[in-house]
XYZ file of C-alpha atoms in Angstrom:
664
model
C 128.171 90.558 82.852
C 131.307 89.742 84.936
C 129.233 88.742 87.960
C 127.474 85.986 86.039
C 130.676 84.812 84.355
C 132.721 84.738 87.583
C 129.871 83.885 89.930
C 130.863 86.781 92.187
C 130.478 90.561 92.319
C 133.718 92.418 91.692
C 133.988 95.925 93.095
C 136.895 98.143 92.051
C 138.644 101.488 92.430
C 141.419 102.624 90.076
C 141.906 105.957 91.833
C 145.122 107.395 93.199
C 145.786 105.607 96.478
C 146.071 108.911 98.373
C 142.287 109.162 97.984
C 141.758 105.730 99.542
C 141.914 106.648 103.219
C 141.416 104.385 106.232
C 137.843 105.655 106.528
C 137.185 104.753 102.881
C 138.650 101.267 103.451
C 136.393 100.809 106.492
C 133.318 101.681 104.397
C 134.324 99.422 101.528
C 134.972 96.623 104.029
C 131.369 96.887 105.225
C 130.197 96.478 101.619
C 132.365 93.389 101.092
C 131.065 91.825 104.297
C 127.430 92.466 103.303
C 127.867 91.024 99.784
C 128.908 87.389 100.292
C 131.700 86.176 98.044
C 132.346 89.624 96.601
C 135.833 90.809 95.704
C 137.587 94.198 95.534
C 140.193 95.180 92.945
C 142.419 98.168 93.762
C 144.733 99.576 91.102
C 147.051 102.546 91.447
C 150.615 103.188 90.366
C 151.377 104.200 93.960
C 150.645 100.609 95.021
C 153.693 99.091 93.299
C 155.600 99.184 96.558
C 155.227 96.037 98.693
C 155.068 98.034 101.904
C 152.124 100.041 100.534
C 150.295 96.856 99.555
C 151.035 95.299 102.929
C 149.656 98.371 104.707
C 146.324 98.162 102.832
C 146.001 94.432 103.469
C 146.511 95.142 107.184
C 143.846 97.883 107.173
C 141.338 95.587 105.450
C 142.178 92.785 107.884
C 141.587 95.172 110.765
C 138.107 95.725 109.338
C 137.393 91.987 109.105
C 138.209 91.461 105.406
C 140.837 88.776 104.658
C 143.548 89.337 102.022
C 142.083 86.790 99.611
C 139.085 89.067 99.013
C 141.230 91.994 97.894
C 143.489 92.205 94.832
C 146.010 95.058 94.595
C 147.639 96.053 91.306
C 150.069 98.826 90.479
C 150.569 99.250 86.760
C 149.573 97.641 83.470
C 151.481 97.681 80.202
C 149.173 99.933 78.171
C 146.103 102.123 78.304
C 144.143 99.468 76.439
C 145.125 96.909 79.070
C 143.964 99.384 81.705
C 140.557 99.765 80.023
C 140.274 96.009 79.467
C 140.344 95.518 83.234
C 136.872 97.090 83.406
C 135.566 93.980 81.616
C 136.234 92.123 84.886
C 134.433 94.665 87.095
C 130.762 94.975 88.043
C 130.640 98.102 90.225
C 133.142 100.935 90.721
C 133.432 102.532 94.157
C 134.181 106.255 94.256
C 136.496 107.382 97.087
C 135.493 110.231 99.393
C 135.838 113.026 100.268
C 138.133 113.278 97.207
C 136.160 111.815 94.293
C 137.500 110.334 91.111
C 137.410 112.440 87.945
C 138.918 110.919 84.787
C 138.823 107.506 86.462
C 135.073 107.797 87.045
C 134.395 108.758 83.428
C 136.517 105.843 82.191
C 134.501 103.391 84.281
C 131.205 104.749 82.987
C 132.459 104.737 79.384
C 133.300 101.044 79.812
C 129.796 100.281 81.131
C 130.684 100.084 84.833
C 128.303 101.944 87.195
C 129.861 103.910 90.033
C 128.614 104.576 93.557
C 129.529 108.058 94.854
C 129.024 109.982 98.087
C 127.952 113.626 97.704
C 129.978 115.888 99.982
C 130.094 119.615 100.696
C 133.096 120.735 98.624
C 134.149 120.742 94.990
C 136.415 117.698 95.372
C 133.638 115.685 96.975
C 130.903 116.618 94.496
C 132.534 115.707 91.167
C 130.957 112.257 91.121
C 127.584 113.838 91.872
C 127.981 116.258 88.968
C 128.927 113.478 86.530
C 126.138 111.086 87.534
C 123.547 113.889 87.587
C 124.372 114.735 83.970
C 123.734 111.076 83.103
C 120.421 110.948 84.943
C 121.787 108.388 87.422
C 121.014 110.105 90.715
C 120.082 106.660 92.117
C 123.836 106.017 92.431
C 124.481 109.150 94.544
C 124.586 108.548 98.300
C 123.836 111.160 100.963
C 125.995 109.633 103.718
C 128.256 106.637 104.375
C 125.400 104.388 105.463
C 123.498 105.256 102.291
C 126.680 104.629 100.261
C 126.964 101.109 101.680
C 123.251 100.462 101.147
C 123.296 101.551 97.497
C 126.357 99.423 96.715
C 124.847 96.341 98.372
C 121.464 96.857 96.690
C 122.989 97.261 93.220
C 125.184 94.193 93.755
C 122.022 92.141 94.251
C 120.212 93.456 91.174
C 121.619 91.556 88.185
C 118.972 92.907 85.801
C 119.851 96.528 86.634
C 123.569 95.791 86.292
C 122.915 94.278 82.868
C 120.863 97.331 81.780
C 123.559 99.722 82.918
C 126.296 97.702 81.262
C 124.476 97.867 77.954
C 123.457 101.544 78.099
C 126.146 103.538 79.910
C 128.330 104.330 76.908
C 125.355 105.593 74.917
C 124.279 107.649 77.935
C 127.745 109.186 77.979
C 127.662 109.956 74.266
C 124.227 111.574 74.505
C 125.053 113.660 77.589
C 126.690 117.099 77.981
C 129.767 115.236 79.279
C 130.708 114.314 75.701
C 129.317 117.403 73.954
C 132.690 118.985 73.247
C 131.296 121.368 70.648
C 128.610 122.600 73.042
C 131.183 123.041 75.784
C 133.447 125.024 73.449
C 130.584 127.407 72.614
C 129.589 127.816 76.256
C 133.114 128.420 77.476
C 133.695 130.926 74.662
C 130.660 132.843 75.907
C 132.089 132.688 79.409
C 135.464 133.980 78.194
C 133.815 136.903 76.423
C 131.945 137.867 79.565
C 135.064 137.514 81.732
C 136.881 139.780 79.332
C 134.058 142.294 79.390
C 134.199 142.405 83.168
C 130.709 141.067 83.640
C 131.333 137.749 85.358
C 129.153 138.786 88.248
C 125.763 138.290 89.787
C 124.398 138.917 93.264
C 125.995 135.683 94.436
C 129.290 136.513 92.751
C 128.853 133.743 90.189
C 127.358 133.445 86.738
C 126.040 130.153 85.404
C 125.682 130.181 81.633
C 124.020 127.400 79.693
C 123.594 127.812 75.958
C 119.959 127.969 74.929
C 118.766 128.520 78.482
C 116.405 131.488 78.970
C 117.324 131.964 82.615
C 121.007 132.242 81.770
C 120.344 134.972 79.216
C 118.183 136.703 81.826
C 120.957 136.552 84.412
C 123.479 137.756 81.876
C 121.183 140.686 81.181
C 121.105 141.459 84.899
C 124.901 141.408 85.040
C 125.148 143.783 82.083
C 122.496 145.999 83.671
C 124.530 146.262 86.856
C 127.521 147.414 84.834
C 125.482 150.161 83.174
C 125.472 148.422 79.776
C 121.783 148.914 79.084
C 121.673 148.225 75.347
C 123.576 144.951 75.689
C 121.320 143.957 78.582
C 118.284 144.516 76.346
C 119.660 142.041 73.801
C 120.044 139.400 76.529
C 116.490 139.951 77.758
C 115.215 139.726 74.175
C 116.933 136.354 73.848
C 115.431 135.225 77.163
C 111.853 136.018 76.086
C 112.487 134.477 72.688
C 113.375 131.220 74.437
C 110.613 131.622 77.024
C 107.767 133.875 75.788
C 106.140 133.776 79.251
C 109.183 135.118 81.101
C 107.537 138.037 82.913
C 110.680 138.967 84.856
C 112.681 139.303 81.648
C 110.031 141.583 80.136
C 110.035 143.668 83.314
C 113.809 144.097 83.383
C 113.898 144.780 79.651
C 111.386 147.559 80.301
C 113.730 148.999 82.912
C 116.571 149.078 80.405
C 114.425 150.698 77.716
C 113.518 153.313 80.325
C 117.225 153.903 81.017
C 117.714 154.404 77.263
C 114.818 156.926 77.253
C 112.725 154.637 75.048
C 109.540 154.996 77.059
C 107.283 153.498 74.398
C 109.152 150.184 74.420
C 109.370 150.305 78.214
C 105.597 150.655 78.552
C 105.070 147.782 76.113
C 107.415 145.520 78.101
C 105.736 146.269 81.427
C 102.343 145.700 79.828
C 103.478 142.300 78.558
C 104.837 141.360 81.998
C 101.477 142.239 83.575
C 99.616 140.314 80.870
C 101.680 137.220 81.724
C 101.391 137.739 85.475
C 98.502 140.025 86.539
C 99.829 139.967 90.136
C 103.322 141.173 89.210
C 103.673 144.141 91.571
C 107.112 145.184 90.302
C 105.763 145.618 86.780
C 102.868 147.788 87.996
C 105.340 149.859 89.984
C 107.742 150.242 87.062
C 104.928 151.153 84.699
C 104.025 153.902 87.141
C 107.611 155.169 87.073
C 107.778 155.461 83.291
C 104.357 157.141 83.114
C 105.557 159.547 85.771
C 108.562 160.387 83.569
C 106.089 161.298 80.814
C 104.305 163.593 83.292
C 101.268 161.298 83.206
C 101.097 161.585 86.969
C 97.459 160.637 87.483
C 97.975 157.408 85.521
C 101.180 156.660 87.425
C 99.352 156.990 90.734
C 96.756 154.450 89.566
C 99.464 151.851 88.929
C 101.249 152.524 92.230
C 97.961 152.028 94.040
C 97.329 148.826 92.083
C 100.715 147.505 93.209
C 99.801 148.240 96.835
C 96.406 146.611 96.397
C 98.184 143.404 95.362
C 100.842 143.683 98.066
C 100.082 146.222 100.833
C 103.664 145.910 102.111
C 105.385 146.508 98.787
C 107.810 149.182 99.911
C 108.838 150.559 96.529
C 105.276 151.463 95.639
C 105.043 153.566 98.812
C 108.357 155.187 97.908
C 107.016 156.111 94.468
C 103.448 156.958 95.433
C 104.366 159.459 98.153
C 106.380 161.756 95.809
C 103.508 161.746 93.314
C 101.064 162.735 96.019
C 103.525 165.537 96.765
C 103.687 166.394 93.059
C 99.887 166.591 92.822
C 99.442 168.227 96.262
C 97.117 165.394 97.248
C 97.362 165.488 101.016
C 94.290 163.450 102.002
C 96.234 160.227 102.659
C 99.643 161.844 102.749
C 100.144 161.572 106.502
C 99.081 157.925 106.664
C 101.212 156.885 103.688
C 104.304 158.774 104.818
C 104.027 157.129 108.235
C 104.054 153.715 106.549
C 106.967 154.775 104.357
C 108.905 156.004 107.393
C 108.268 152.748 109.241
C 109.501 150.656 106.309
C 112.555 152.889 105.957
C 113.317 152.540 109.677
C 113.229 148.746 109.393
C 115.539 148.789 106.376
C 118.058 151.101 108.039
C 117.993 149.064 111.246
C 118.773 145.909 109.257
C 121.546 147.595 107.318
C 119.540 147.396 104.084
C 118.889 149.951 101.370
C 116.302 152.462 102.571
C 112.873 152.230 101.002
C 112.758 155.971 100.399
C 115.193 157.382 97.871
C 117.604 160.144 98.997
C 116.014 162.827 96.830
C 112.494 162.248 98.174
C 113.944 162.230 101.671
C 115.317 165.737 101.125
C 111.980 167.026 99.851
C 109.976 166.067 102.919
C 112.349 165.460 105.816
C 114.398 168.208 107.467
C 116.424 165.790 109.625
C 120.020 165.822 108.267
C 120.982 162.681 110.181
C 118.152 160.743 108.551
C 118.960 162.197 105.125
C 122.568 161.045 105.585
C 121.582 157.537 106.690
C 119.253 157.090 103.723
C 121.863 158.327 101.237
C 124.549 156.075 102.727
C 122.260 153.054 102.424
C 121.701 153.807 98.760
C 125.434 154.097 98.127
C 125.799 150.432 99.085
C 123.343 149.613 96.316
C 125.529 151.618 93.909
C 128.747 149.891 94.931
C 127.590 146.266 95.249
C 126.806 145.645 91.554
C 130.227 146.930 90.503
C 132.237 145.389 93.329
C 133.694 142.815 90.936
C 135.062 145.483 88.595
C 138.621 146.088 89.705
C 139.899 148.986 87.634
C 143.206 149.319 89.515
C 143.601 152.914 88.414
C 146.927 154.315 89.555
C 147.634 158.009 89.992
C 151.180 157.700 91.333
C 152.797 159.061 88.185
C 150.322 161.859 87.636
C 152.010 165.129 88.548
C 149.973 168.276 88.189
C 151.925 170.778 90.270
C 153.656 172.284 87.236
C 151.058 171.498 84.593
C 147.428 172.271 83.952
C 144.793 170.754 86.171
C 142.251 168.780 84.171
C 138.728 169.152 85.548
C 136.029 166.792 84.323
C 132.326 167.533 84.728
C 130.015 164.508 84.718
C 126.271 164.844 84.144
C 123.149 163.725 82.351
C 121.879 167.297 82.273
C 123.998 169.123 79.708
C 120.722 170.227 78.117
C 117.762 172.519 78.721
C 117.814 171.845 82.449
C 118.226 174.017 85.574
C 121.799 172.788 86.173
C 122.849 173.969 82.721
C 120.858 177.185 83.137
C 122.896 178.020 86.225
C 126.322 176.853 85.043
C 126.143 177.884 81.408
C 129.008 180.394 81.499
C 131.278 178.582 83.944
C 132.748 176.078 81.479
C 134.112 178.834 79.265
C 135.329 181.028 82.120
C 137.959 178.646 83.506
C 141.475 180.001 82.933
C 142.869 177.927 80.116
C 146.468 178.589 81.102
C 145.779 176.691 84.333
C 142.884 174.349 83.580
C 141.649 171.915 80.977
C 137.862 171.556 81.030
C 136.324 168.252 79.927
C 132.638 167.325 80.020
C 131.246 163.783 80.073
C 127.591 163.462 79.148
C 125.313 160.456 79.528
C 122.119 162.307 78.655
C 120.452 162.667 75.291
C 121.379 165.563 73.042
C 118.269 167.775 73.069
C 119.759 170.055 70.379
C 119.191 173.022 72.675
C 121.295 176.156 72.831
C 122.478 175.038 76.271
C 123.911 171.808 74.903
C 125.518 173.580 71.979
C 127.078 176.280 74.162
C 128.522 173.843 76.706
C 129.920 171.657 73.931
C 131.669 174.688 72.442
C 132.968 176.090 75.732
C 134.715 172.992 77.060
C 138.014 171.674 75.702
C 136.620 168.202 75.191
C 133.013 167.020 75.235
C 132.517 163.242 75.348
C 129.202 161.444 74.982
C 129.448 158.358 77.221
C 125.777 157.432 77.015
C 126.476 154.106 75.308
C 129.354 153.213 77.609
C 128.979 151.004 80.656
C 130.263 152.217 84.013
C 133.631 150.541 83.503
C 134.217 151.877 79.989
C 133.139 155.368 81.032
C 135.521 155.267 83.987
C 138.338 154.063 81.729
C 137.628 156.928 79.334
C 137.803 159.509 82.126
C 140.988 157.957 83.493
C 142.620 157.795 80.050
C 141.866 161.496 79.551
C 143.958 162.253 82.617
C 141.178 163.910 84.608
C 142.613 165.182 87.885
C 139.389 166.373 89.500
C 136.036 164.839 88.588
C 132.940 166.885 89.471
C 129.627 165.027 89.567
C 126.680 167.351 88.905
C 123.947 164.793 89.618
C 124.095 163.148 93.018
C 120.911 161.151 93.544
C 118.837 162.989 90.952
C 117.014 161.191 88.156
C 119.104 158.979 85.907
C 122.360 159.523 87.771
C 125.236 157.087 87.269
C 127.186 157.225 90.498
C 128.621 153.823 89.613
C 131.099 155.604 87.342
C 132.396 157.676 90.253
C 132.438 154.608 92.504
C 135.154 153.169 90.240
C 137.398 156.135 91.164
C 138.605 157.225 87.697
C 140.096 160.450 89.096
C 142.377 161.039 92.094
C 140.057 163.750 93.444
C 136.282 163.578 93.148
C 133.666 166.075 94.277
C 129.935 166.628 93.997
C 128.271 169.927 93.211
C 124.971 171.661 92.561
C 122.638 168.961 91.213
C 121.839 167.315 94.543
C 121.377 169.564 97.613
C 122.724 167.168 100.218
C 125.259 164.481 100.991
C 125.666 161.456 98.763
C 126.862 159.414 101.747
C 129.623 158.075 99.487
C 133.263 157.590 100.422
C 134.262 157.896 96.762
C 133.534 161.629 96.848
C 136.216 163.591 98.648
C 134.492 166.971 98.656
C 131.225 168.810 98.197
C 131.377 172.341 96.805
C 129.196 174.446 99.080
C 129.160 177.545 101.284
C 129.085 178.160 105.013
C 125.403 179.063 105.057
C 123.872 176.082 103.266
C 126.235 173.763 105.149
C 127.131 175.213 108.563
C 130.247 173.760 110.146
C 128.170 171.829 112.678
C 126.547 169.899 109.796
C 129.849 168.258 108.844
C 128.842 165.164 110.818
C 125.960 164.635 108.393
C 128.140 164.584 105.281
C 130.530 161.949 103.988
C 132.253 164.633 101.914
C 134.554 167.380 103.219
C 133.267 170.910 102.727
C 134.894 173.160 100.140
C 133.179 176.444 100.923
C 132.955 179.167 98.332
C 133.710 182.602 99.824
C 130.240 183.805 98.846
C 127.247 181.770 97.603
C 127.811 178.220 96.380
C 125.209 178.593 93.624
C 126.485 180.146 90.441
C 124.022 181.955 88.173
C 124.054 182.924 84.523
C 124.144 186.726 84.520
C 123.740 186.897 80.758
C 120.288 185.350 80.576
C 118.000 186.986 78.078
C 114.911 188.698 79.502
C 112.143 189.548 77.100
C 111.287 193.214 76.657
C 107.628 192.381 76.246
C 105.441 194.601 78.357
C 103.103 192.049 79.858
C 99.836 193.163 81.440
C 98.287 191.466 84.486
C 95.326 190.399 82.394
C 97.648 188.448 80.093
C 98.066 185.934 82.907
C 94.729 186.192 84.654
C 96.078 188.482 87.358
C 93.989 191.296 88.862
C 94.761 194.843 87.765
C 94.962 195.875 91.400
C 95.952 193.874 94.425
C 99.202 192.561 95.844
C 100.679 189.615 93.888
C 102.572 186.968 95.827
C 104.243 184.312 93.705
C 105.966 180.954 93.975
C 107.092 179.341 90.746
C 108.560 176.294 92.442
C 107.532 172.810 91.401
C 104.399 171.573 93.132
C 106.162 168.806 95.106
C 107.945 171.482 97.169
C 104.612 172.802 98.447
C 103.603 170.995 101.632
C 100.778 171.469 104.131
C 102.720 173.393 106.782
C 103.940 176.119 104.413
C 100.633 176.195 102.557
C 98.985 176.998 105.903
C 101.372 179.954 106.205
C 100.681 181.146 102.666
C 96.938 181.022 103.193
C 97.345 182.928 106.464
C 99.255 185.605 104.527
C 96.489 185.873 101.929
C 93.859 186.204 104.654
C 95.828 189.053 106.237
C 96.432 190.925 102.951
C 93.001 191.729 101.522
C 92.733 191.529 97.759
C 96.054 189.720 97.387
C 96.532 186.655 95.215
C 99.044 183.809 95.034
C 100.527 183.228 91.590
C 101.795 179.677 91.181
C 103.710 177.818 88.484
C 102.118 175.959 85.616
C 100.411 172.856 86.978
C 98.195 169.986 85.936
C 94.453 170.171 86.403
C 94.839 167.742 89.304
C 97.210 170.093 91.136
C 94.969 173.080 90.488
C 91.934 171.231 91.812
C 93.720 169.949 94.920
C 95.290 173.276 95.909
C 92.049 175.182 95.370
C 90.242 172.680 97.604
C 92.976 173.067 100.226
C 92.697 176.867 100.009
C 88.926 176.702 100.460
C 89.392 174.444 103.489
C 91.598 177.183 104.978
C 89.087 179.931 104.417
C 90.587 181.359 101.214
C 88.545 181.723 98.062
C 89.928 179.327 95.412
C 90.054 182.047 92.750
C 92.787 183.780 94.748
C 95.139 181.079 93.475
C 96.259 181.848 89.921
C 98.276 179.342 87.920
C 100.719 180.500 85.264
C 100.670 178.964 81.843
C 103.818 177.366 80.474
C 105.682 179.665 78.088
C 107.942 178.297 75.350
C 110.744 180.805 75.995
C 112.520 181.255 79.303
C 113.089 184.910 78.415
C 109.320 185.453 78.464
C 108.953 183.570 81.732
C 111.586 185.759 83.378
C 109.928 188.895 82.035
C 106.570 188.092 83.603
C 108.151 188.186 87.046
C 107.783 191.972 86.731
C 104.080 191.493 87.461
C 104.761 189.916 90.882
C 105.339 191.952 94.033
C 106.867 189.379 96.386
C 108.077 185.797 95.981
C 107.342 183.242 98.694
C 109.904 180.493 99.179
C 109.103 176.923 100.121
C 110.115 175.444 103.471
C 111.887 172.055 103.441
C 113.180 172.185 99.882
């Protein structure tokens, strides 16, 4: 130990002299004065000039430290000679706010402990990072006074100095600081993620540590935000492999399985998350969502209520429970719950946060266009934020379409047996091919239906982008030269507005799937008509109106209608009596319009109301509501689901008058 050999403590700093400011000298002077007989060795190639040395001696003298207690050196003959100097040193002093880097590691490698001051910036936290990796946080000071105190204390502890001298090199060798192979693997992982465009989390940064469950979890979240569900699942699997009790990873993995339409795996993941943490409200809520997708509505409601039992202010559970009460026509608590949902939504909008209620549910129960717009706009932020780090830099400057065909791209999950495809079935093939190319981009499963087959045949190019992330899908659309991209989803189930947010086409519009504004500035237009969107509603839309000269809604005029001659008795209808009907989904039926319908039935003796196929829960609830309004429950007749749409259309012949719903 140099201190015992020389009978004095030798402090040192071999850092670039530009880091050794007057404030640093003042602090080091206090240390020298509090450690009797101690000495300071400064070495820097910038100190070869006599005037530089003289200046430092003067600064030390001004702080009460005579020149004989400070040695200044400029250069030594070799690197080995440089390292040998550490054999004369007891304690290294780190400058601040600009810490040493290589110099600090050299000192530690040679068995010399270093005192550092933790600052606020990168340059002033390097010493803290190095010492933390060695488990030597005792040498990290919080302020200048603490820095002086730690240096003085260590100078008086010969036993600790001896221990550090003997162990520091081994500490270095055993630490991540010298794990070059581990660093190479970690940085390779980082490079791959940079290249994939996923170097992003909510904070804008991604910390990746090999073998760390949390890092795999965060990587999964980053991949999730980019729409790369299958890759995210692999990260979550790795996270739970490393930490089998990682409830959050199971929950998020369930979300990704749900996105991939693997509901069985999703349910299993949520169940595991709840098993690990029985108070995990998000998992109860998500389990409700996936059960809802399987039309297991009653079970879904149970889990939403369980989430609210655990946390009565859990907003998402309200947002999910209310639509299911609509779907089951359960109006007993509807008013109370919607009031709570509205209050939570108001708070979120006031704070500039994402609304609790989703835009689609808002349209089904709220006829205020300003509120619908505000809710949609708040959700758009949630679409844009996760992809804000993806800079596609698509350029359309060289794309000239004035003398060439216009390429129209249709984007949807619902190129299948779905109402959107029912309505638009013929449109794809009716575009004039001398003027237009028609491309379709699908991120929904192939249901092998005639609708899917027909659309695939009728467009010029049909691309399945289900396995592509948002960025890759956008690149695909851009590479295809799409001039006008038409989104057919809006905020309906499973939509991927993140693709449109990346602006892969110079003109983007929304149509048909979502009956309202998206609130998004990345859509230029909405295809509509002057009745569904009067001119004075323009203030409630982010998109410009492109009004069709007649009705905005196209219909398939070639639909097959069965020639079966149904009889009223085939569907439980009376032989005589006026038949009102409404084959809308149950969530569109709400108390105000149901009051009107029941009033109609009371005023038309012998009439019945024929409603769409419904669950036993819906049947029970609506019959109770009818009875409460003075209408015999048997005057409500529920249709059975028929396998063929042609048969369903044919049975309309048995109805006399259709009754439309009110808000939606």
